[in-house]
Coordinates of C-alpha atoms and ligand atoms in Angstrom, one line a residue:
M13 CA 67.6 156.1 162.3
Y14 CA 69.6 155.4 159.7
V15 CA 69.1 155.4 156.1
A16 CA 70.7 153.1 153.2
P17 CA 69.6 153.8 149.8
S18 CA 69.1 150.8 147.8
L19 CA 71.5 151.2 144.4
L20 CA 68.7 148.7 142.5
S21 CA 66.8 151.4 141.8
A22 CA 68.9 153.8 141.3
N23 CA 69.7 155.0 137.1
F24 CA 72.5 152.1 136.8
L25 CA 73.5 154.3 133.3
K26 CA 74.4 157.2 135.4
L27 CA 75.1 155.5 138.9
E28 CA 78.8 157.6 139.9
E29 CA 76.2 160.6 139.8
E30 CA 73.1 158.6 141.9
I31 CA 75.9 158.0 144.2
K32 CA 77.5 161.6 145.2
A33 CA 73.7 162.4 144.9
V34 CA 72.4 160.2 148.1
S35 CA 75.7 160.4 149.5
E36 CA 74.7 164.0 149.5
A37 CA 71.8 163.9 150.4
G38 CA 72.2 162.4 153.9
A39 CA 72.6 158.0 153.5
D40 CA 74.3 156.3 156.1
L41 CA 75.1 153.0 154.1
L42 CA 75.0 152.8 150.3
H43 CA 72.7 148.9 150.1
I44 CA 73.8 146.7 147.4
D45 CA 71.4 143.7 146.2
V46 CA 73.8 141.0 145.3
M47 CA 71.2 138.8 143.6
D48 CA 72.2 135.0 142.0
G49 CA 69.3 134.6 140.3
H50 CA 68.6 130.8 142.1
F51 CA 68.0 131.6 146.1
V52 CA 65.9 134.4 144.2
P53 CA 64.4 134.6 140.3
N54 CA 67.1 137.9 139.2
L55 CA 70.8 138.7 138.7
T56 CA 72.2 142.3 139.9
F57 CA 76.2 143.4 140.7
G58 CA 79.0 141.3 141.2
P59 CA 82.2 142.3 142.8
C60 CA 83.7 143.8 139.3
V61 CA 80.7 146.8 140.0
I62 CA 81.4 147.6 143.7
E63 CA 84.6 147.2 143.0
K64 CA 84.1 150.3 141.0
I65 CA 81.0 152.0 143.1
S66 CA 84.1 151.8 146.5
A67 CA 86.3 153.8 144.4
I68 CA 84.0 156.2 143.8
T69 CA 82.4 156.8 147.6
Q70 CA 83.4 157.2 151.5
V71 CA 79.6 155.9 152.1
P72 CA 80.2 152.6 153.4
L73 CA 78.8 149.4 152.2
D74 CA 75.9 147.7 153.1
V75 CA 76.2 144.2 151.1
H76 CA 72.8 142.4 151.0
L77 CA 73.8 138.5 149.4
M78 CA 70.4 137.0 148.2
A79 CA 73.0 133.9 147.0
N80 CA 72.5 130.0 148.0
D81 CA 76.1 129.2 148.0
V82 CA 77.0 132.2 150.8
I83 CA 80.6 130.9 151.4
K84 CA 81.8 131.4 147.4
F85 CA 79.5 135.1 147.5
I86 CA 81.6 135.9 150.5
D87 CA 84.7 135.3 149.2
L88 CA 84.2 137.1 146.3
F89 CA 82.9 140.3 148.3
I90 CA 85.6 139.9 150.8
P91 CA 88.1 142.4 149.3
L92 CA 86.6 145.0 148.6
K93 CA 85.7 145.4 152.9
P94 CA 82.2 146.9 152.8
K95 CA 81.2 147.3 156.2
F96 CA 78.5 144.8 156.1
I97 CA 78.2 142.0 154.6
S98 CA 74.8 140.3 155.1
F99 CA 73.3 136.5 154.0
H100 CA 70.0 135.0 154.5
I101 CA 69.6 132.1 157.3
E102 CA 67.7 130.2 154.3
A103 CA 70.7 129.7 152.7
E104 CA 73.3 128.8 155.6
N105 CA 73.6 125.6 157.5
H106 CA 76.5 127.1 158.9
P107 CA 75.6 130.7 160.3
I108 CA 77.9 131.1 163.2
R109 CA 81.5 130.2 161.5
L110 CA 80.6 132.6 158.8
C111 CA 80.3 135.4 161.3
E112 CA 83.1 134.7 162.7
Y113 CA 84.9 134.2 159.7
L114 CA 83.7 137.9 158.6
K115 CA 84.7 139.3 161.9
N116 CA 88.0 137.4 160.9
H117 CA 88.3 139.5 158.4
G118 CA 87.5 143.0 159.6
I119 CA 84.1 142.7 158.1
H120 CA 80.5 143.3 160.0
P121 CA 78.2 140.1 159.7
A122 CA 74.7 140.7 159.5
I123 CA 72.1 137.1 159.0
V124 CA 69.0 138.2 157.0
L125 CA 65.4 136.6 157.6
N126 CA 62.7 136.0 155.0
P127 CA 59.4 137.6 156.0
H128 CA 58.3 133.8 157.2
T129 CA 61.5 133.0 158.7
P130 CA 60.6 133.0 162.7
I131 CA 62.6 135.3 165.2
D132 CA 62.9 132.0 167.2
S133 CA 65.1 130.8 163.8
I134 CA 68.4 133.1 165.1
K135 CA 67.7 133.1 169.2
H136 CA 70.8 131.4 169.1
M137 CA 73.3 132.8 167.7
I138 CA 72.4 137.0 168.2
E139 CA 75.5 137.3 169.9
F140 CA 77.4 136.5 167.0
V141 CA 76.1 139.3 164.5
D142 CA 76.0 142.4 164.3
M143 CA 73.1 143.6 162.4
V144 CA 70.2 141.2 161.4
L145 CA 68.1 142.5 158.4
L146 CA 64.4 141.9 158.0
M147 CA 62.6 141.6 155.0
S148 CA 59.3 143.1 154.6
V149 CA 58.9 141.8 151.1
N150 CA 60.1 138.5 149.7
P151 CA 63.4 139.4 147.9
G152 CA 64.8 139.3 144.0
F153 CA 63.3 142.7 142.9
G154 CA 62.4 146.3 144.1
G155 CA 59.1 148.0 144.1
Q156 CA 57.1 145.5 145.7
K157 CA 54.1 145.8 148.5
F158 CA 55.2 146.3 152.4
L159 CA 54.2 143.5 154.5
P160 CA 52.7 144.6 157.6
L161 CA 53.7 141.5 159.6
I162 CA 57.2 143.1 160.1
Y163 CA 56.1 145.4 162.6
D164 CA 55.4 142.0 165.2
K165 CA 58.9 140.5 163.9
I166 CA 60.6 143.5 164.7
K167 CA 59.5 143.8 168.2
E168 CA 59.9 140.5 168.8
L169 CA 63.7 140.4 167.9
R170 CA 63.9 144.3 169.9
S171 CA 62.6 141.9 172.9
L172 CA 65.2 139.0 172.2
I173 CA 68.3 141.8 172.0
D174 CA 67.2 143.6 174.9
K175 CA 67.4 140.3 176.5
K176 CA 70.6 138.6 175.6
N177 CA 71.9 142.6 176.0
A178 CA 73.5 142.0 172.9
K179 CA 74.3 144.8 170.8
V180 CA 72.7 144.2 167.5
F181 CA 71.4 146.3 164.5
I182 CA 68.2 145.9 163.8
E183 CA 67.7 147.0 159.8
V184 CA 64.4 146.7 157.5
D185 CA 64.4 146.6 154.2
G186 CA 61.1 146.2 151.3
G187 CA 58.6 148.2 150.2
I188 CA 59.5 151.6 152.8
N189 CA 58.1 154.9 152.2
G190 CA 57.4 158.1 154.3
L191 CA 53.8 156.7 155.4
N192 CA 55.7 153.8 157.3
A193 CA 59.3 154.8 158.3
S194 CA 58.3 156.4 161.8
D195 CA 55.9 152.9 162.5
L196 CA 58.8 151.0 161.5
E197 CA 61.4 153.4 164.3
A198 CA 58.2 152.7 167.0
A199 CA 58.5 148.8 166.6
G200 CA 62.3 149.1 166.9
A201 CA 64.2 149.7 163.5
D202 CA 67.5 151.1 163.8
I203 CA 68.0 151.1 159.7
L204 CA 65.7 151.5 156.6
V205 CA 66.6 150.0 153.3
A206 CA 64.4 151.7 150.5
G207 CA 65.4 151.9 147.3
S208 CA 61.9 152.7 145.0
Y209 CA 61.0 155.5 147.7
I210 CA 64.0 157.2 147.1
F211 CA 65.1 157.3 143.0
S212 CA 62.0 157.6 142.3
S213 CA 61.4 160.8 144.3
N214 CA 62.6 164.4 142.3
D215 CA 64.7 165.6 145.5
Y216 CA 66.8 163.0 147.4
K217 CA 67.4 164.8 150.0
T218 CA 63.7 165.3 150.9
S219 CA 63.0 161.6 150.6
I220 CA 65.9 160.5 152.5
S221 CA 65.5 163.0 155.8
S222 CA 61.4 161.6 155.6
L223 CA 63.2 158.4 156.7
K224 CA 65.2 159.8 159.6
L225 CA 62.8 162.2 161.2
K226 CA 62.0 161.2 164.7
F227 CA 58.2 161.3 165.7
Ligands
DX5_324 C1 64.3 143.5 147.5 C2 65.9 143.8 147.5 C3 65.5 145.4 148.3 C4 65.1 146.3 147.3 C5 64.4 147.2 148.1 O1 65.2 141.9 146.9 O2 66.2 143.6 148.7 O3 67.0 145.7 148.9 O4 66.2 147.0 146.4 O5 63.3 148.1 147.0 P1 62.4 149.1 147.4 O6 62.5 149.8 148.4 O7 61.7 149.6 145.7 O8 60.9 148.1 148.3
ZN325 ZN1 68.3 144.3 150.4

């Protein structure tokens, strides 16, 4: 199990310290939530902040775009060379084209599904992505209540990936903590994103390890 702390819940006044602390505590990816104020009712980081972040860490960046104008945002973040850029299927009419565009720029494409969006909506494009991010909350804010409907979706996605013999990571995001991590892993998740659970804890190493535990 891989863990991606979501910087949305970090102390922004001490961002460098926070990034170093989670990196030393075992973060596998740094999850960065980019919000446009339209697709979701919130605003967060822009490329100038992420550029500074990428300069101080070796941990690969996992950029989660919550934006309506997907190509415009992709073009803003491609120069920063994150490992993954994920965009929402609900916001894009030509997702396969954008996945190929990202691959041509050396970035792993990932597609994101809101809680209500069926797995079937990506059935015909699973071979084009390197990761699927399943939202276990409605995106826009940290610290929201976990939606258990995610377990069935993870299982359905896992069987689709296996059926197509595709190499695709399953990432889950929203309301994840030490109590639901084992069930998420059992359902088939590979990467857990966690914001408030990690950053509100006193000991990042313990909280990250509790998400990685093999059960
Ligand atoms: C929500 C974001 C999440 C958020 C998760 O829109 O996509 O990445 O930071 O925060 P927690 O873990 O607190 O639910
Ligand atoms: Zn996110």
